Amino acid sequence: QDAKDPEKYILHVVASGLGLPDRDYYLQDTPEFGQIREQYVAHLAKMLVHTGVPEAQAAKKAKGILALETKIAKVHLPMVDKTYNKYTLAQLKKEAKGLDWDAFFQAAQIPAQQELIISEPSALVGIAKLTSSEPLATWKDYLRVHLVKGMASYLPAAIDAEEFAFSGTVLSGQPLVHRGDDVLHQLVRRDGQA
């Protein structure tokens, strides 16, 4: 829904691309954030190994993913600066060159949009530029690891445990949930009852 026109439904486009909670985790030079970045690289390497990447290559690829995400973090606004920005599709295509927006919306099965709300135009423009400046191999590694991270609870227990060890424990301090309880939670979320 359009926050400034409640009679209208409108697509909201949000810039993302970060595996850590926000830009500060990449850009702040503190011992705490430095330690989290080191743990994140180790986590990414383990996730890549789970997808079939040889262990000898995983650490290098993980460092490449962190470098790419750091560049993405640099084009993100601080959390307090994100705002409402209405764009036409033509404006988006003009400013965020480098991404095939028609192909993106078609692949996402989103009907053609004439207007959109962009939460962070500068980040979207910056990420679009990175698609042509960064190596394709790094983008493939990045997409591979984030697909596995996003689907971890549906994959073998070792992958789910590794994802939780970093995202749940290192970043959030949460205790590990028994896999059976997690499956029950997923069913309740899907069906509203169990």
Short mmCIF file of N, CA, C and O in Angstrom, two decimals, residues 119-177:
data_model
loop_
_atom_site.label_atom_id
_atom_site.label_comp_id
_atom_site.label_asym_id
_atom_site.label_seq_id
_atom_site.Cartn_x
_atom_site.Cartn_y
_atom_site.Cartn_z
N SER A 119 13.03 2.16 -1.14
CA SER A 119 13.41 2.57 0.21
C SER A 119 14.77 3.24 0.25
O SER A 119 15.00 4.11 1.06
N GLU A 120 15.68 2.83 -0.59
CA GLU A 120 17.04 3.36 -0.57
C GLU A 120 17.56 3.52 -1.99
O GLU A 120 18.32 2.69 -2.47
N PRO A 121 17.19 4.57 -2.69
CA PRO A 121 17.63 4.71 -4.08
C PRO A 121 19.15 4.66 -4.26
O PRO A 121 19.64 4.02 -5.19
N SER A 122 19.89 5.28 -3.37
CA SER A 122 21.35 5.30 -3.54
C SER A 122 21.93 3.89 -3.45
O SER A 122 22.88 3.55 -4.16
N ALA A 123 21.38 3.06 -2.57
CA ALA A 123 21.87 1.69 -2.45
C ALA A 123 21.52 0.89 -3.70
O ALA A 123 22.34 0.14 -4.22
N LEU A 124 20.31 1.07 -4.20
CA LEU A 124 19.90 0.33 -5.39
C LEU A 124 20.76 0.72 -6.60
O LEU A 124 21.19 -0.15 -7.36
N VAL A 125 21.03 2.00 -6.74
CA VAL A 125 21.88 2.47 -7.83
C VAL A 125 23.30 1.91 -7.66
O VAL A 125 23.92 1.43 -8.61
N GLY A 126 23.80 1.95 -6.43
CA GLY A 126 25.14 1.42 -6.17
C GLY A 126 25.26 -0.06 -6.43
O GLY A 126 26.25 -0.53 -7.00
N ILE A 127 24.25 -0.83 -6.03
CA ILE A 127 24.27 -2.27 -6.26
C ILE A 127 24.19 -2.55 -7.76
O ILE A 127 24.88 -3.43 -8.27
N ALA A 128 23.38 -1.80 -8.47
CA ALA A 128 23.28 -1.98 -9.93
C ALA A 128 24.64 -1.76 -10.58
O ALA A 128 25.04 -2.51 -11.48
N LYS A 129 25.39 -0.76 -10.11
CA LYS A 129 26.74 -0.51 -10.65
C LYS A 129 27.68 -1.66 -10.32
O LYS A 129 28.53 -2.03 -11.14
N LEU A 130 27.55 -2.22 -9.13
CA LEU A 130 28.42 -3.33 -8.73
C LEU A 130 28.20 -4.57 -9.61
O LEU A 130 29.11 -5.38 -9.77
N THR A 131 27.00 -4.71 -10.18
CA THR A 131 26.76 -5.89 -11.01
C THR A 131 27.67 -5.92 -12.23
O THR A 131 27.97 -7.00 -12.74
N SER A 132 28.13 -4.77 -12.67
CA SER A 132 29.04 -4.77 -13.82
C SER A 132 30.51 -4.61 -13.42
O SER A 132 31.39 -4.95 -14.19
N SER A 133 30.78 -4.13 -12.21
CA SER A 133 32.17 -3.90 -11.83
C SER A 133 32.79 -5.08 -11.08
O SER A 133 34.02 -5.20 -11.03
N GLU A 134 31.96 -5.94 -10.50
CA GLU A 134 32.50 -7.06 -9.72
C GLU A 134 32.48 -8.34 -10.56
O GLU A 134 31.61 -8.52 -11.39
N PRO A 135 33.44 -9.23 -10.30
CA PRO A 135 33.54 -10.45 -11.11
C PRO A 135 32.28 -11.31 -11.03
O PRO A 135 31.69 -11.47 -9.94
N LEU A 136 31.89 -11.87 -12.16
CA LEU A 136 30.72 -12.74 -12.22
C LEU A 136 30.88 -13.92 -11.28
O LEU A 136 29.92 -14.34 -10.62
N ALA A 137 32.10 -14.46 -11.18
CA ALA A 137 32.34 -15.61 -10.29
C ALA A 137 32.00 -15.26 -8.84
O ALA A 137 31.43 -16.08 -8.11
N THR A 138 32.33 -14.04 -8.41
CA THR A 138 32.02 -13.62 -7.04
C THR A 138 30.51 -13.50 -6.85
O THR A 138 29.98 -13.91 -5.81
N TRP A 139 29.81 -12.96 -7.85
CA TRP A 139 28.35 -12.87 -7.76
C TRP A 139 27.74 -14.26 -7.67
O TRP A 139 26.80 -14.48 -6.90
N LYS A 140 28.27 -15.21 -8.43
CA LYS A 140 27.74 -16.58 -8.39
C LYS A 140 27.96 -17.19 -7.00
O LYS A 140 27.06 -17.84 -6.46
N ASP A 141 29.15 -16.99 -6.43
CA ASP A 141 29.43 -17.50 -5.07
C ASP A 141 28.48 -16.85 -4.06
O ASP A 141 27.92 -17.51 -3.18
N TYR A 142 28.31 -15.55 -4.20
CA TYR A 142 27.43 -14.78 -3.31
C TYR A 142 25.99 -15.31 -3.38
O TYR A 142 25.36 -15.57 -2.35
N LEU A 143 25.48 -15.47 -4.59
CA LEU A 143 24.11 -15.95 -4.74
C LEU A 143 23.96 -17.38 -4.25
O LEU A 143 22.95 -17.73 -3.63
N ARG A 144 24.96 -18.19 -4.49
CA ARG A 144 24.93 -19.59 -4.05
C ARG A 144 24.82 -19.68 -2.53
O ARG A 144 23.96 -20.37 -1.99
N VAL A 145 25.70 -18.96 -1.84
CA VAL A 145 25.72 -19.05 -0.39
C VAL A 145 24.46 -18.44 0.23
O VAL A 145 23.90 -18.97 1.19
N HIS A 146 23.94 -17.37 -0.35
CA HIS A 146 22.74 -16.76 0.23
C HIS A 146 21.48 -17.58 -0.07
O HIS A 146 20.55 -17.58 0.74
N LEU A 147 21.46 -18.29 -1.17
CA LEU A 147 20.34 -19.22 -1.42
C LEU A 147 20.34 -20.32 -0.36
O LEU A 147 19.30 -20.62 0.24
N VAL A 148 21.51 -20.88 -0.10
CA VAL A 148 21.61 -21.96 0.90
C VAL A 148 21.28 -21.42 2.29
O VAL A 148 20.56 -22.07 3.07
N LYS A 149 21.77 -20.23 2.64
CA LYS A 149 21.47 -19.65 3.95
C LYS A 149 19.96 -19.44 4.10
O LYS A 149 19.39 -19.73 5.14
N GLY A 150 19.31 -18.96 3.06
CA GLY A 150 17.88 -18.71 3.12
C GLY A 150 17.03 -19.96 3.20
O GLY A 150 15.92 -19.94 3.72
N MET A 151 17.55 -21.06 2.69
CA MET A 151 16.80 -22.32 2.67
C MET A 151 17.32 -23.32 3.71
O MET A 151 16.91 -24.48 3.72
N ALA A 152 18.22 -22.90 4.58
CA ALA A 152 18.91 -23.80 5.49
C ALA A 152 17.98 -24.69 6.31
O ALA A 152 18.26 -25.87 6.51
N SER A 153 16.86 -24.17 6.76
CA SER A 153 15.97 -24.97 7.61
C SER A 153 15.29 -26.10 6.84
O SER A 153 14.73 -27.01 7.44
N TYR A 154 15.35 -26.06 5.51
CA TYR A 154 14.76 -27.12 4.69
C TYR A 154 15.81 -28.08 4.16
O TYR A 154 15.48 -29.05 3.48
N LEU A 155 17.06 -27.82 4.42
CA LEU A 155 18.18 -28.62 3.91
C LEU A 155 18.69 -29.55 4.99
O LEU A 155 18.20 -29.53 6.12
N PRO A 156 19.68 -30.39 4.68
CA PRO A 156 20.21 -31.31 5.70
C PRO A 156 20.57 -30.60 7.01
O PRO A 156 20.96 -29.43 7.02
N ALA A 157 20.47 -31.35 8.10
CA ALA A 157 20.65 -30.80 9.44
C ALA A 157 22.00 -30.11 9.61
O ALA A 157 22.10 -29.10 10.31
N ALA A 158 23.06 -30.61 8.97
CA ALA A 158 24.39 -29.98 9.11
C ALA A 158 24.38 -28.55 8.57
O ALA A 158 25.01 -27.66 9.14
N ILE A 159 23.67 -28.33 7.48
CA ILE A 159 23.59 -26.98 6.90
C ILE A 159 22.77 -26.07 7.82
O ILE A 159 23.17 -24.94 8.10
N ASP A 160 21.64 -26.58 8.29
CA ASP A 160 20.80 -25.81 9.20
C ASP A 160 21.56 -25.45 10.48
O ASP A 160 21.49 -24.31 10.96
N ALA A 161 22.30 -26.42 11.01
CA ALA A 161 23.06 -26.18 12.24
C ALA A 161 24.14 -25.12 12.03
O ALA A 161 24.35 -24.25 12.88
N GLU A 162 24.82 -25.18 10.88
CA GLU A 162 25.86 -24.18 10.59
C GLU A 162 25.24 -22.79 10.44
O GLU A 162 25.77 -21.81 10.97
N GLU A 163 24.12 -22.70 9.75
CA GLU A 163 23.47 -21.40 9.59
C GLU A 163 23.04 -20.85 10.94
O GLU A 163 23.24 -19.68 11.25
N PHE A 164 22.47 -21.71 11.79
CA PHE A 164 22.03 -21.24 13.10
C PHE A 164 23.23 -20.88 13.98
O PHE A 164 23.16 -19.91 14.74
N ALA A 165 24.31 -21.64 13.87
CA ALA A 165 25.50 -21.36 14.69
C ALA A 165 25.97 -19.93 14.47
O ALA A 165 26.40 -19.26 15.41
N PHE A 166 25.85 -19.44 13.24
CA PHE A 166 26.28 -18.06 13.00
C PHE A 166 25.13 -17.08 13.20
O PHE A 166 25.19 -16.20 14.06
N SER A 167 24.07 -17.22 12.41
CA SER A 167 23.00 -16.23 12.44
C SER A 167 22.22 -16.24 13.76
O SER A 167 21.84 -15.18 14.26
N GLY A 168 21.97 -17.41 14.30
CA GLY A 168 21.20 -17.50 15.53
C GLY A 168 22.01 -17.25 16.78
O GLY A 168 21.57 -16.56 17.69
N THR A 169 23.22 -17.81 16.82
CA THR A 169 24.02 -17.72 18.04
C THR A 169 24.95 -16.51 18.02
O THR A 169 24.90 -15.67 18.92
N VAL A 170 25.81 -16.39 16.99
CA VAL A 170 26.78 -15.28 16.96
C VAL A 170 26.06 -13.94 16.86
O VAL A 170 26.37 -13.00 17.59
N LEU A 171 25.09 -13.84 15.94
CA LEU A 171 24.44 -12.54 15.74
C LEU A 171 23.31 -12.26 16.72
O LEU A 171 23.09 -11.11 17.08
N SER A 172 22.60 -13.29 17.16
CA SER A 172 21.41 -13.05 17.98
C SER A 172 21.47 -13.63 19.38
O SER A 172 20.59 -13.35 20.19
N GLY A 173 22.43 -14.50 19.66
CA GLY A 173 22.54 -15.09 20.98
C GLY A 173 21.41 -16.02 21.34
O GLY A 173 21.09 -16.20 22.52
N GLN A 174 20.78 -16.63 20.36
CA GLN A 174 19.65 -17.53 20.59
C GLN A 174 20.12 -18.97 20.80
O GLN A 174 21.07 -19.41 20.16
N PRO A 175 19.43 -19.73 21.63
CA PRO A 175 19.77 -21.15 21.77
C PRO A 175 19.26 -21.93 20.56
O PRO A 175 18.28 -21.54 19.92
N LEU A 176 19.94 -23.01 20.22
CA LEU A 176 19.56 -23.85 19.10
C LEU A 176 18.21 -24.51 19.37
O LEU A 176 17.97 -25.05 20.44
N VAL A 177 17.31 -24.45 18.40
CA VAL A 177 15.99 -25.07 18.50
C VAL A 177 16.09 -26.48 17.94
O VAL A 177 16.71 -26.70 16.89
#
